[in-house]
Each structure stands twice: as structure tokens, then as C-alpha cells.
Coordinates of C-alpha atoms and ligand atoms in Angstrom, one line a residue:
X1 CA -12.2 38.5 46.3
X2 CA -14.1 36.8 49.4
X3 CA -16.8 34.7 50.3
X4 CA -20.4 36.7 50.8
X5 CA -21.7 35.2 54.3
X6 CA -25.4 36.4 54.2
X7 CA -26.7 37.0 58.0
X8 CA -30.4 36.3 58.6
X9 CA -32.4 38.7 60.3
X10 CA -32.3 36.8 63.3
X11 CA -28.8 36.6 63.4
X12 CA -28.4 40.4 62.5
X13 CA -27.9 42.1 65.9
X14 CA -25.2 39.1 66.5
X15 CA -22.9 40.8 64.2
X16 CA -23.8 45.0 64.4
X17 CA -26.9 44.5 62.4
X18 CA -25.1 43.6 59.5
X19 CA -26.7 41.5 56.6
X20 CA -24.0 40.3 54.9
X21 CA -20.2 39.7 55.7
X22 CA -17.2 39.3 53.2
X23 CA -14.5 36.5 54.8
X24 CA -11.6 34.6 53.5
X25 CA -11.5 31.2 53.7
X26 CA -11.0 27.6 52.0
X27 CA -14.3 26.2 53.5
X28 CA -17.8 26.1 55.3
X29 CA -16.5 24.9 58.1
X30 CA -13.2 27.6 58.2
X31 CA -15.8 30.1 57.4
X32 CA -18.3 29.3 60.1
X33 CA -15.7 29.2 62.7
X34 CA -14.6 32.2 61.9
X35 CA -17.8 33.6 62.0
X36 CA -18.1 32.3 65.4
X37 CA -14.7 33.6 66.8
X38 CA -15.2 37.1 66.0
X39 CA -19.3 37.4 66.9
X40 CA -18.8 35.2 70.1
X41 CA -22.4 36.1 70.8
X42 CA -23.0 33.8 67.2
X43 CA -21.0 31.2 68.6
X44 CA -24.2 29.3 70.5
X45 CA -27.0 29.9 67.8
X46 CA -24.5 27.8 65.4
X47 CA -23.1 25.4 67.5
X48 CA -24.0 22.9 69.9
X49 CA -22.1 22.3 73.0
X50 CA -20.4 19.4 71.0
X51 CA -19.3 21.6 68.4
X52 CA -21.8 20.1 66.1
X53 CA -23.5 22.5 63.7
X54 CA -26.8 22.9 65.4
X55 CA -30.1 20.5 63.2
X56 CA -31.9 24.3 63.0
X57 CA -29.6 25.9 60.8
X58 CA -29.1 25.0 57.4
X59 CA -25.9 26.3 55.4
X60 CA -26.1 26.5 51.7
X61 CA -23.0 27.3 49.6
X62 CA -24.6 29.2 46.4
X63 CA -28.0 27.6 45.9
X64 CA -26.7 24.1 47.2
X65 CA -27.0 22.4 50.8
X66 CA -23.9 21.3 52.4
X67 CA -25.4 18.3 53.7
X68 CA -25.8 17.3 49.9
X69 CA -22.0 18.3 49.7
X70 CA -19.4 17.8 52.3
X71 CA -20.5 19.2 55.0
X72 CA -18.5 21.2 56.9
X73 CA -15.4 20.3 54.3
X74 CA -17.5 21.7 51.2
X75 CA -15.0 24.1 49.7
X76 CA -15.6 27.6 48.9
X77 CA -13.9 30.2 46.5
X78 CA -14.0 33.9 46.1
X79 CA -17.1 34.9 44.5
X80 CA -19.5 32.3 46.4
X81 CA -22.3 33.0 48.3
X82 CA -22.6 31.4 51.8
X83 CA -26.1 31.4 53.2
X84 CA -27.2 30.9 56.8
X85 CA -31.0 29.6 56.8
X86 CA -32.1 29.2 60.5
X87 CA -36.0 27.8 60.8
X88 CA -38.1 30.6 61.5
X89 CA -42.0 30.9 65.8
X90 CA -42.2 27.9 56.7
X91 CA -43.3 19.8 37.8
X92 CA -46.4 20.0 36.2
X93 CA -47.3 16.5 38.0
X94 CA -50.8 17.4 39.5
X95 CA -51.2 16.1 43.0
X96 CA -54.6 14.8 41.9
X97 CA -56.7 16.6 44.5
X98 CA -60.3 17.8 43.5
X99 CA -59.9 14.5 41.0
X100 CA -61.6 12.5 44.2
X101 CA -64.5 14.2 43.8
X102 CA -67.0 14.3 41.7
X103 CA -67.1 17.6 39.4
X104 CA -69.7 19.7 40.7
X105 CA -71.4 22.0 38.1
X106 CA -71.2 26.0 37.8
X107 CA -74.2 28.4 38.1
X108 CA -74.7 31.2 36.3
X109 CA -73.1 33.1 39.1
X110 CA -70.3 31.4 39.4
X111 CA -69.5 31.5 35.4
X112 CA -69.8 35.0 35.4
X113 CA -67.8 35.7 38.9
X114 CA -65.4 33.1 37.6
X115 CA -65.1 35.0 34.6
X116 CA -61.1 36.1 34.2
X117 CA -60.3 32.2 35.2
X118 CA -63.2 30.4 32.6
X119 CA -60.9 32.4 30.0
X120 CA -57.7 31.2 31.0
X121 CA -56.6 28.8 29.1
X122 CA -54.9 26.8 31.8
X123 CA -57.9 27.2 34.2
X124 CA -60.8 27.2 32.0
X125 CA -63.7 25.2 33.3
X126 CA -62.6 22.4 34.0
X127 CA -60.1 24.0 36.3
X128 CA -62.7 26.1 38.0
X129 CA -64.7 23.1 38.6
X130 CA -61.4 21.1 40.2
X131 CA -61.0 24.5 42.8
X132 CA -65.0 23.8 43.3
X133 CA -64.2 20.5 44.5
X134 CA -61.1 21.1 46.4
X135 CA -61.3 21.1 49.7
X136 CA -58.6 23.0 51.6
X137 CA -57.3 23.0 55.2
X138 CA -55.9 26.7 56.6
X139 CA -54.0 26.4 59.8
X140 CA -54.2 29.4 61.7
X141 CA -56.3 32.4 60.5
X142 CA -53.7 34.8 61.4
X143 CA -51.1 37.1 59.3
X144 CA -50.5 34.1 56.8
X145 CA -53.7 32.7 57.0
X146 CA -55.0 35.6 56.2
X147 CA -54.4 37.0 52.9
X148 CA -54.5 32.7 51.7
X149 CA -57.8 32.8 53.1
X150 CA -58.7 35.4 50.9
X151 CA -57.6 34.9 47.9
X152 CA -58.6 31.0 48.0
X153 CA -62.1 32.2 48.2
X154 CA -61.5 34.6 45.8
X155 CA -60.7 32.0 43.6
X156 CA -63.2 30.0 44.2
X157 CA -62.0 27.1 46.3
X158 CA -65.6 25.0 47.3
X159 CA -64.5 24.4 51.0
X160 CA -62.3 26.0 53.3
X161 CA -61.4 24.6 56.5
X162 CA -59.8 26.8 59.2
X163 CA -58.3 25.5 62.6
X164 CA -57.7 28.8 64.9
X165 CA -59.1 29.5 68.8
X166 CA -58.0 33.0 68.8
X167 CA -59.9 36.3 69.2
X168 CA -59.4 39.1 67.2
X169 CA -57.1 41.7 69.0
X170 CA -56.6 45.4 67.8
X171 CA -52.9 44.3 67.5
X172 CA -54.0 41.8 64.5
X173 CA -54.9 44.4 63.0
X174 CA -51.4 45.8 61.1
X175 CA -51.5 42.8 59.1
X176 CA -54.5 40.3 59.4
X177 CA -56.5 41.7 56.7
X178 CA -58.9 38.9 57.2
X179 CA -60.6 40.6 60.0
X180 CA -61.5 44.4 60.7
X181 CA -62.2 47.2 63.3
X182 CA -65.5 45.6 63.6
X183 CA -64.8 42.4 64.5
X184 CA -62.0 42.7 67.3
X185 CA -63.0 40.4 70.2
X186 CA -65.0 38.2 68.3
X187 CA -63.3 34.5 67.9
X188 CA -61.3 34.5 64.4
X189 CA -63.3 32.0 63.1
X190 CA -66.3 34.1 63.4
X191 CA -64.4 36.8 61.8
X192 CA -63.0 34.6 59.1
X193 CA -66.4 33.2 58.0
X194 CA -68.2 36.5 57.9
X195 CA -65.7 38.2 55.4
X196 CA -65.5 34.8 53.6
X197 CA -69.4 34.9 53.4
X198 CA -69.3 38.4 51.8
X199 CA -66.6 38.1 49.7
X200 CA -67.6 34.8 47.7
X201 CA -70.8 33.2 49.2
X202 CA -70.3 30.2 47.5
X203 CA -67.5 29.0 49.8
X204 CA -68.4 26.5 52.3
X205 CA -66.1 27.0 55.2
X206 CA -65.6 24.8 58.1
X207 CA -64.4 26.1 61.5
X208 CA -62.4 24.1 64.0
X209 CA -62.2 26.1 67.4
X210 CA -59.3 24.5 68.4
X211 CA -55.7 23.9 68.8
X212 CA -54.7 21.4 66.7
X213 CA -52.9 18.8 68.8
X214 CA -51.3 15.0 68.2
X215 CA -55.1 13.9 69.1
X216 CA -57.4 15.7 66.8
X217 CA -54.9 16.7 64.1
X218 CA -55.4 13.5 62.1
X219 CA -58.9 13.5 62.1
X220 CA -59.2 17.3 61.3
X221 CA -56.7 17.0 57.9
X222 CA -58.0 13.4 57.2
X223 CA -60.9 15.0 54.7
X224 CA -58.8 17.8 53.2
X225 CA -56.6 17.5 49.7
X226 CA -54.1 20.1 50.7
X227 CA -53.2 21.4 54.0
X228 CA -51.8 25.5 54.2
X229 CA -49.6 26.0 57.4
X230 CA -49.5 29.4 58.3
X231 CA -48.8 28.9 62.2
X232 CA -46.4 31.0 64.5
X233 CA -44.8 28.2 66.8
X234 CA -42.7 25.3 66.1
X235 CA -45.2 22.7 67.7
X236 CA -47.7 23.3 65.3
X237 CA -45.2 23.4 62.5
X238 CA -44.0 20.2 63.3
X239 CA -47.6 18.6 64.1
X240 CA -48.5 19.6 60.5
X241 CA -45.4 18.0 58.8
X242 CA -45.7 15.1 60.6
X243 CA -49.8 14.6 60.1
X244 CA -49.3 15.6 56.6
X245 CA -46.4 13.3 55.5
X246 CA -48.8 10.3 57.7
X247 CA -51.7 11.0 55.6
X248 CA -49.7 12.1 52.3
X249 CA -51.0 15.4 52.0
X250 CA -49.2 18.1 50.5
X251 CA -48.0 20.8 52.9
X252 CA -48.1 24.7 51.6
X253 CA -45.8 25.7 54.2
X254 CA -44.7 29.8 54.3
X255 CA -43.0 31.7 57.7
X256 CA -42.5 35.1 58.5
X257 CA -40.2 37.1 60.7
X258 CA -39.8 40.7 60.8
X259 CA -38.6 41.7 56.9
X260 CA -38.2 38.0 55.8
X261 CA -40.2 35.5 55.2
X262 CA -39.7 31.2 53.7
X263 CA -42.1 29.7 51.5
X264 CA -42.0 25.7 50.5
X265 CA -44.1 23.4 49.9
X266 CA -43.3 19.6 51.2
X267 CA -45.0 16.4 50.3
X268 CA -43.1 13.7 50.9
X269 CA -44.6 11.6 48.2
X270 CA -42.4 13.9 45.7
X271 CA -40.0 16.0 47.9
X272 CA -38.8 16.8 50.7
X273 CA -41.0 17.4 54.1
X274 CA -40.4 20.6 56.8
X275 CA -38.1 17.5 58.8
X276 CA -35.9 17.1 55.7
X277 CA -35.7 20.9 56.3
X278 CA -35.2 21.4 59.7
X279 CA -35.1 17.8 61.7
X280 CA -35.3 19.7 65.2
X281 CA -36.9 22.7 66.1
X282 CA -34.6 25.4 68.1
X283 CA -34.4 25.5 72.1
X284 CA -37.5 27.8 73.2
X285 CA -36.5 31.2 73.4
X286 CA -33.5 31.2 71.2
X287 CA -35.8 32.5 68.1
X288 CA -38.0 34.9 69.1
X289 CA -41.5 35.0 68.1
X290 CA -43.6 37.4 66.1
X291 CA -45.0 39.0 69.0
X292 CA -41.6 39.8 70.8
X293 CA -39.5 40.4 67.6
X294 CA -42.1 42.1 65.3
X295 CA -43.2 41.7 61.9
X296 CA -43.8 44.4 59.0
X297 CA -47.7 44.5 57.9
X298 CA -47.3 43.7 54.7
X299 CA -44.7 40.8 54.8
X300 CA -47.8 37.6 55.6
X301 CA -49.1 38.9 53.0
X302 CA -47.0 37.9 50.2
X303 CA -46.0 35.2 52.0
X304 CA -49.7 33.8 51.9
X305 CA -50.4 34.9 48.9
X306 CA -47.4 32.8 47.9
X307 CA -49.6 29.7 50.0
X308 CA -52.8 30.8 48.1
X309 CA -50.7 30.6 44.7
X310 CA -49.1 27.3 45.3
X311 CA -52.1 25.8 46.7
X312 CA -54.6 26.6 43.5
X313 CA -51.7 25.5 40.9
X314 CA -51.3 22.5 42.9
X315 CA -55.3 22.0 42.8
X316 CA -55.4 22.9 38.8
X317 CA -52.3 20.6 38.1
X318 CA -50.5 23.7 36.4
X319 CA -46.6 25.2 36.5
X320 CA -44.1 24.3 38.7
X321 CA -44.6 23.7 42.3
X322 CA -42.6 25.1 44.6
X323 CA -41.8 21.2 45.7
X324 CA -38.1 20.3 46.8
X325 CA -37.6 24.3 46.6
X326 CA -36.9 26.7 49.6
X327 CA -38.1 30.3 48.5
X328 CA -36.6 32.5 50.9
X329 CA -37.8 36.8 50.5
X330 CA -36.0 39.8 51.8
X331 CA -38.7 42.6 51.6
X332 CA -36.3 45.3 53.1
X333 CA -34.2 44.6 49.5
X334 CA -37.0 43.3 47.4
X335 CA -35.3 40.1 46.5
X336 CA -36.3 36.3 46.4
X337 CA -33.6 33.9 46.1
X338 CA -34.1 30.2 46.0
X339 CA -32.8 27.4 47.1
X340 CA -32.8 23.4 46.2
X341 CA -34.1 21.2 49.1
X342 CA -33.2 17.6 48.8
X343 CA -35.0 14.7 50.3
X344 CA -33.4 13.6 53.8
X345 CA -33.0 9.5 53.3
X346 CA -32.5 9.4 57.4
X347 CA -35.7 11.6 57.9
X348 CA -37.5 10.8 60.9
X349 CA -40.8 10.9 59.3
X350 CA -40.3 10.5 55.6
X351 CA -37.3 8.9 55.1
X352 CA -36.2 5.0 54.1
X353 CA -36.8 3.9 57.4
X354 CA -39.2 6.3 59.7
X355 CA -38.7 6.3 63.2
X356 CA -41.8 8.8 63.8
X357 CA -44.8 6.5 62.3
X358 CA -47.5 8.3 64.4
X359 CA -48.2 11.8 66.2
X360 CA -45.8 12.3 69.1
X361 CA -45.8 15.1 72.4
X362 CA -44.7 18.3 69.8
X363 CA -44.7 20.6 73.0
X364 CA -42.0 18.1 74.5
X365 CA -40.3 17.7 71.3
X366 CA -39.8 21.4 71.2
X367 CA -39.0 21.9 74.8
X368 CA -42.0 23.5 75.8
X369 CA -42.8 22.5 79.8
X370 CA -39.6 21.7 80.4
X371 CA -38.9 25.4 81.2
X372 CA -37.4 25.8 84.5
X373 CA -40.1 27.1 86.9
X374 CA -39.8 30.7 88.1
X375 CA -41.9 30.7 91.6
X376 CA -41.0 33.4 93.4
X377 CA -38.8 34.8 90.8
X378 CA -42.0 37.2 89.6
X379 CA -43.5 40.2 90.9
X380 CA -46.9 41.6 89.9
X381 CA -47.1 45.2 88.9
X382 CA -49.5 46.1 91.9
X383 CA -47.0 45.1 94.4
X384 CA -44.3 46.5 92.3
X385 CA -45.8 49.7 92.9
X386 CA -46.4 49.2 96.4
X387 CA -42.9 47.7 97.3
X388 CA -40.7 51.0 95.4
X389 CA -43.0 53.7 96.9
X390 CA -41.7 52.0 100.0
X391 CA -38.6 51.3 99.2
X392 CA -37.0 53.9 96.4
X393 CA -33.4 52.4 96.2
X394 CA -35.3 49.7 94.2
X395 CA -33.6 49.2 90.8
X396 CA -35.9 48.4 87.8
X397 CA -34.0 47.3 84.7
X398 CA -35.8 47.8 81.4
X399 CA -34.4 45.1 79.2
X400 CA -36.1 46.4 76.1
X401 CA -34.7 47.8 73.0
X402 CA -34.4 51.6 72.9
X403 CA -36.9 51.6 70.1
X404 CA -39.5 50.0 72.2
X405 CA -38.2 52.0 75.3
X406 CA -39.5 55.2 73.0
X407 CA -42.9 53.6 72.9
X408 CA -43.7 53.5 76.3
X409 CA -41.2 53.2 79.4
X410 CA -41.7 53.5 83.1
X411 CA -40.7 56.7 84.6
X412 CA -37.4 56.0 86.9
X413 CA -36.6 52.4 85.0
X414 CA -33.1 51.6 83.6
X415 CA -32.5 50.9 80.4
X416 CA -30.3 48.1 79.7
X417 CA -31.3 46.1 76.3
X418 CA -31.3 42.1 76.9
X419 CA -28.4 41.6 74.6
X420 CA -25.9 44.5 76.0
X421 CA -26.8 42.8 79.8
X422 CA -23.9 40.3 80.1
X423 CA -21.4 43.0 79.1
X424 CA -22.8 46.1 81.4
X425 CA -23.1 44.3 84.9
X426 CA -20.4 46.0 86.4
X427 CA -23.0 48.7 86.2
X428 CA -25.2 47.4 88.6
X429 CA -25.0 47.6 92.5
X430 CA -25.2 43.9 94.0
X431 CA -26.2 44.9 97.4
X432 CA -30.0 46.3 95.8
X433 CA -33.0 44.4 95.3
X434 CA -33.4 44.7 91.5
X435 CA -36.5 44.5 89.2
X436 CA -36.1 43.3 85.5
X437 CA -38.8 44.2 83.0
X438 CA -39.6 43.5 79.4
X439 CA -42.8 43.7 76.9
X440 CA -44.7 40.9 78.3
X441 CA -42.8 39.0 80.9
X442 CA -40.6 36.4 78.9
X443 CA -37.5 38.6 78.3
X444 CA -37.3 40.0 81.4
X445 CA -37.4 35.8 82.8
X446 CA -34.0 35.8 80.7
X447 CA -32.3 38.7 82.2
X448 CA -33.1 37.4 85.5
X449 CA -31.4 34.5 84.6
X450 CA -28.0 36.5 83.4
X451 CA -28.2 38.3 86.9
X452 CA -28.4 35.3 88.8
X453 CA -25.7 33.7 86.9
X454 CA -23.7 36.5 87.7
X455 CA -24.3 36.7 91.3
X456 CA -27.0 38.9 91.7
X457 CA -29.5 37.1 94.7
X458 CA -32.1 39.6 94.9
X459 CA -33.9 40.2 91.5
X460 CA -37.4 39.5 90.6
X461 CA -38.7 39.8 87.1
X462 CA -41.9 41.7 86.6
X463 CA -44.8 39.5 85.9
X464 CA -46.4 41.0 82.3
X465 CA -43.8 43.3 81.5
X466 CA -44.9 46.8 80.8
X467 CA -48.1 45.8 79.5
X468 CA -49.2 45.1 82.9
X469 CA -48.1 48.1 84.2
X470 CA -49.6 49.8 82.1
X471 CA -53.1 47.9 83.0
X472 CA -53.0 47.5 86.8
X473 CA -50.9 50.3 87.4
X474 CA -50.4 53.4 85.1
X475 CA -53.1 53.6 82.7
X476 CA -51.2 56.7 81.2
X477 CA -49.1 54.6 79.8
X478 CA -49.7 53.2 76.4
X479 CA -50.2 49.3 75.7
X480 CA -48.3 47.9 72.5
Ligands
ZN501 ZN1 -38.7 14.4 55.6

């Protein structure tokens, strides 16, 4: 019998799609290199140029981290489970929160609403009264914000802060149930208060119109007990650990991509933080967002209902929270599995001896900036248009994947998917001007990349993908 390798989803197309792999071997480390050998595409999601196994991927044998074992040299046997957990655009002891304040009374209204909680034992008044105090901070009021939002209200949480500076797009729509057909193009904050309003009036919710950022973030989570992060980019993420361990809040963290999703939650006064986790973020690009990679509707929201859950139990003192514990939910096979998450003693932020002791430049800790800059390398749909009427030998690469190509494609475009590129060049003519295109622009950047790499001098990448096209230059075209 082998070792079970379980592939991630954003790992998947690296090795034919596959989920899970069966391999022979005596060790992580024989294991991973195996891995590596035969999916050479693998090869630089795992490892850095050093060989090192790269700070964003975690490796657990069976429910247990290899750092916690011996790394690389943890032995395996037939029969054990080998999970890959790359970050993914994340007792009984009550934390204390609502405690601060005073308990504030409950109307007639709110005994009767409150009803199905006043009768639970482990709720009961008193309990409803601590979630009538509590004071709770929502980052983002998008997919995972969405459904916490909710339910918190629901429930009966006295003040709900929300940080977002979005506007509600028709796109939002497949999974933010926050917000409606109604409200698209209003800000979310809008949105969010208005269904909070009508769903439980008795909520005081506080908008910030904002990004949250190293200069306002402290000041923004300073008043709240318990902080929900339910943002879609690493900067964020890591701004919310770090603000969170500095101020001792607990940190209901939950992430989503595509049919997965991680829920945790990290206060360092007890556990581990998102750093302990994950102490660097991946290279921008390498995971794909949301937006490029896709998400299924329902997926935020039992990942934030997940949030909501944790967050009233920790407000109520009751159960087991989901501290020092790494949730991790596969809705394509309806299966949770867990995993332990030890505190990191040489954490940057909350270990023995912090070398992050305030807010630092998250966009140039993640690499964001320090993108190389593409003037000249971008074409605008209009002159796109203009310059292959003139000029028909023009090649336009769709670097899309088929799936997306059957949404919408440009009449006359090529169809070469991003990840086949490196391997079908010798299908391209050198001597033509070439055109890459993508959804939105950011894929297409990559492919021109690849093709200049290769050789390739005259390729431009078109500026807004399809989307633009479909805007400035074929209308008949739908946007996505
Ligand atoms: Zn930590």
C-alpha cells in the first residue's frame, strides 16, 4: 500500500486535474521530490530556487505539521495521508469579549425575536445580552462577509462594523447574498446597512469606506472585541493578523477558492496567528484570485457561516473554538478534515521574540509594485481593432481556458490556454506581430512574458482582455 498525496485545487491542473496521488516512499521529503520530478510544472509552486520548501505551503503527514516533526525527514508508511495546504487571494475558555461592557437590557422585542436563543440553555439571557454588547469588526462585505454579516445580525450581535469601498457589481451577485438586484452600483456599505436594517433593526452598524491600510487599521479594530477577516488578497490578510495579534484580538479568519475553502481562528494570546500559518504570502500571480480562477456560489457561504459560528461561541464563551485548528472543506466531496496548528516560537509577529512589533508596507511585503512595468507591452482594444483590419496576418492568442473560450471568444483568435503555452510555441510563426489576450488583462501580461522569453520580439498583450473588447469594441459579445 502507498502514501495518499492529496493535491489542492490550486495544484490540480499541475498534475491532470487529479486530487489525489498514491506514491511509494520512506519520507516527506522522497515523496515531495518525487512529486516534483514527474509534474515538473509542480516543481516551482513547492520549491524555491534554493531548493527550500517554499514558507506558503504547508505539508501535513496525517493530521500533523512537519514542521512540528522532522521536516522534510518525517517518515511516512503505507496507509498515511500526505497533505499539501498552500495559503489561499483563511476550549471552553471564553475570550471575555462583551464582558467589557456593561450588560445592556432586552426589550420586549428583542425577547421575543430572541426567542429560540433565550431557550437555550447555553445562550439564555445572559448570553443574548453578551452578543448585545459585542461589538464585532467584518472585513470585507463580500462572499465571506456576506453570509457572517447575516447571520451575526441574525443573532443579534449589538454592533457590526464593516470595512469595504466596493460597489455592488452584477457579478457579486452568484454569491454575495448580502446584497440584491436592487442594489447593484450602490457602495456595499450602503447595501450592507440597508438589509442589516431590515433584517434585525436593532443592530447598530458602523461603515468604514475604506481600504484598511497599516495607517488606519489600528485605529479602525482598536474598539472591536473580535475581528472577522473575510478578505480576497494577501495584503489585507496579513494587515489583519498582524493588527490583530498587536491589539490581542481574536481573528475569525475563513478563505475560499473555487470548491475549497480554510477556516481558523488565530489569537495569539492562546494559539497560533495566520503567520504561524503561513509566514510569507506567495509571489503575486502564482495563486490566482477569485476573480480569475472562480468560485462556486455557495462555497463563502459556509465558510462564513463557519466565521459567524465561531465568532458568537467565542462571544458566548461556549464549545470549542476552532483555536490552534486548521478546518480545511472540499464541497465537490462534502468532506471537512482538520488539522492541528501549532504556535510558531520564531513567528515574526507572535512569537518569543517579534521582529514585526508594528504595521509594516503589506503591498511590499507581498510583492505588490514591484511588478515589472509593461509600457508599451499593451494594446487597447480600439487600436487592436484598427491595427488587424489593417493588417490581417496579425496573430491574437487567446490564453484562456476552453471553458471560458465557450463563454465568449473573439472571432479569428487562437486558442492556446496559459498553461499549455510553454509546450506549443513551435506553433507559432516568429516573424508575426502577435496579440495575447486573457479575461481581464493579467494573464495575458504572463503569456507575453513566456513569448518573450522564448524569442518572440513583437507581442503586445491586450489591455482589459476580452472584457474590453467586448466594451469598446464588439458589444455582441458577452461580458463575464
Ligand atoms: Zn504567529
Amino acid at each position: 500500500m502507498a502514501v495518499t498525496i492529496l493535491i489542492p485545487t490550486p495544484l490540480r491542473p499541475y498534475v491532470g486535474g487529479r486530487d489525489a496521488l498514491e506514491l511509494e516512499g520512506g519520507s516527506v521529503g522522497e515523496l515531495l521530490e518525487q512529486l516534483a520530478g514527474e509534474h515538473a510544472g509542480l516543481k516551482r509552486h513547492l520549491f524555491a530556487d534554493d531548493g527550500r520548501l517554499r514558507s506558503f505551503v504547508n505539508v501535513y503527514v496525517n493530521d500533523r505539521d512537519i514542521r512540528q516533526l522532522a521536516q522534510r525527514e518525517t517518515p511516512v508508511k503505507a496507509g498515511d495521508t500526505v497533505s499539501i495546504i498552500p495559503s489561499i487571494a483563511g476550549g471552553a475558555t471564553a475570550v471575555g469579549v462583551g464582558a467589557q461592557h456593561a450588560a445592556p437590557l432586552l426589550s420586549h422585542e428583542e425577547i421575543l425575536r430572541y426567542s429560540r436563543h433565550l431557550i437555550l440553555p447555553d445562550v439564555g439571557v445572559e448570553g443574548q445580552k453578551k452578543l448585545k454588547a459585542a461589538r464585532v469588526l467584518l472585513v470585507g462585505a463580500g462572499g465571506l462577509g456576506s453570509p457572517a454579516a447575516l447571520y451575526l445580525a441574525a443573532a443579534g450581535v449589538g454592533t457590526l462594523g464593516i470595512v469595504d469601498f466596493d460597489v455592488v457589481d452584477k457579478t457579486n451577485l452568484q454569491r454575495q447574498v448580502l446584497h440584491g438586484t436592487s442594489t447593484v452600483g450602490m457602495p456595499k456599505l450602503e447595501s450592507a446597512k440597508q438589509r442589516i436594517h431590515d433584517l434585525n433593526p436593532n443592530v447598530r452598524v458602523e461603515t468604514f469606506e475604506t481600504r484598511l491600510t497599516a495607517e488606519n487599521a489600528l485605529d479602525i479594530m482598536r474598539d472591536f472585541d473580535i475581528v472577522a477577516d473575510g478578505t480576497d488578497n494577501f495584503p489585507t490578510r496579513y494587515l489583519v493578523n498582524d493588527a490583530c495579534v498587536l491589539l490581542d484580538k481574536p481573528n475569525v479568519y475563513g478563505s475560499i477558492f473555487r470548491f475549497e475553502g480554510q477556516a481558523s481562528v488565530f489569537h495569539a494570546r492562546q494559539g497560533p496567528c495566520y503567520r504561524c500559518l503561513y509566514s510569507e504570502p506567495p509571489p503575486p500571480g502564482l495563486v490566482p484570485s477569485c476573480a480569475e480562477g472562480g468560485v462556486l456560489g455557495v462555497l463563502p457561504g459556509i465558510i462564513g457561516s463557519i466565521q459567524a459560528m465561531e465568532t458568537i461561541k467565542l462571544i458566548l464563551g461556549v464549545g470549542e473554538p476552532l483555536i490552534g485548528r486548521l478546518v480545511l472543506f472540499d464541497a465537490l466531496k462534502l468532506q471537512f478534515r482538520e488539522l492541528k496548528l501549532e504556535k510558531d516560537p520564531d513567528c515574526p509577529v507572535c512569537g518569543t521574540h517579534p521582529t514585526v512589533t508594528e504595521l509594516i508596507d503589506y503591498e511590499a511585503f507581498c510583492g505588490i509594485g514591484a511588478e515589472p512595468s509593461y509600457d508599451g507591452a499593451e494594446i487597447t482594444a480600439q487600436d487592436l481593432r484598427t491595427e488587424w483590419d489593417r493588417s490581417p496576418d496579425l496573430l491574437v492568442i487567446d490564453v484562456r481556458e476552453p471553458h471560458e473560450y465557450e463563454i465568449a471568444h473573439i472571432d479569428g483568435a487562437v486558442l492556446i490556454p496559459l498553461s499549455e503555452l510553454p509546450t506549443r510555441l513551435g506553433e507559432l510563426d516568429g516573424h508575426r506581430e502577435i496579440v495575447t489576450h486573457c479575461h481581464h488583462g493579467a494573464r495575458s501580461l504572463k503569456a507575453l512574458e513566456i513569448l518573450k522569453a522564448a524569442g518572440f520580439s513583437k507581442v503586445r498583450s491586450l489591455r482589459g482582455g476580452i472584457d474590453a473588447w467586448a466594451v469598446n469594441v464588439d458589444p455582441g459579445i458577452p461580458r463575464y
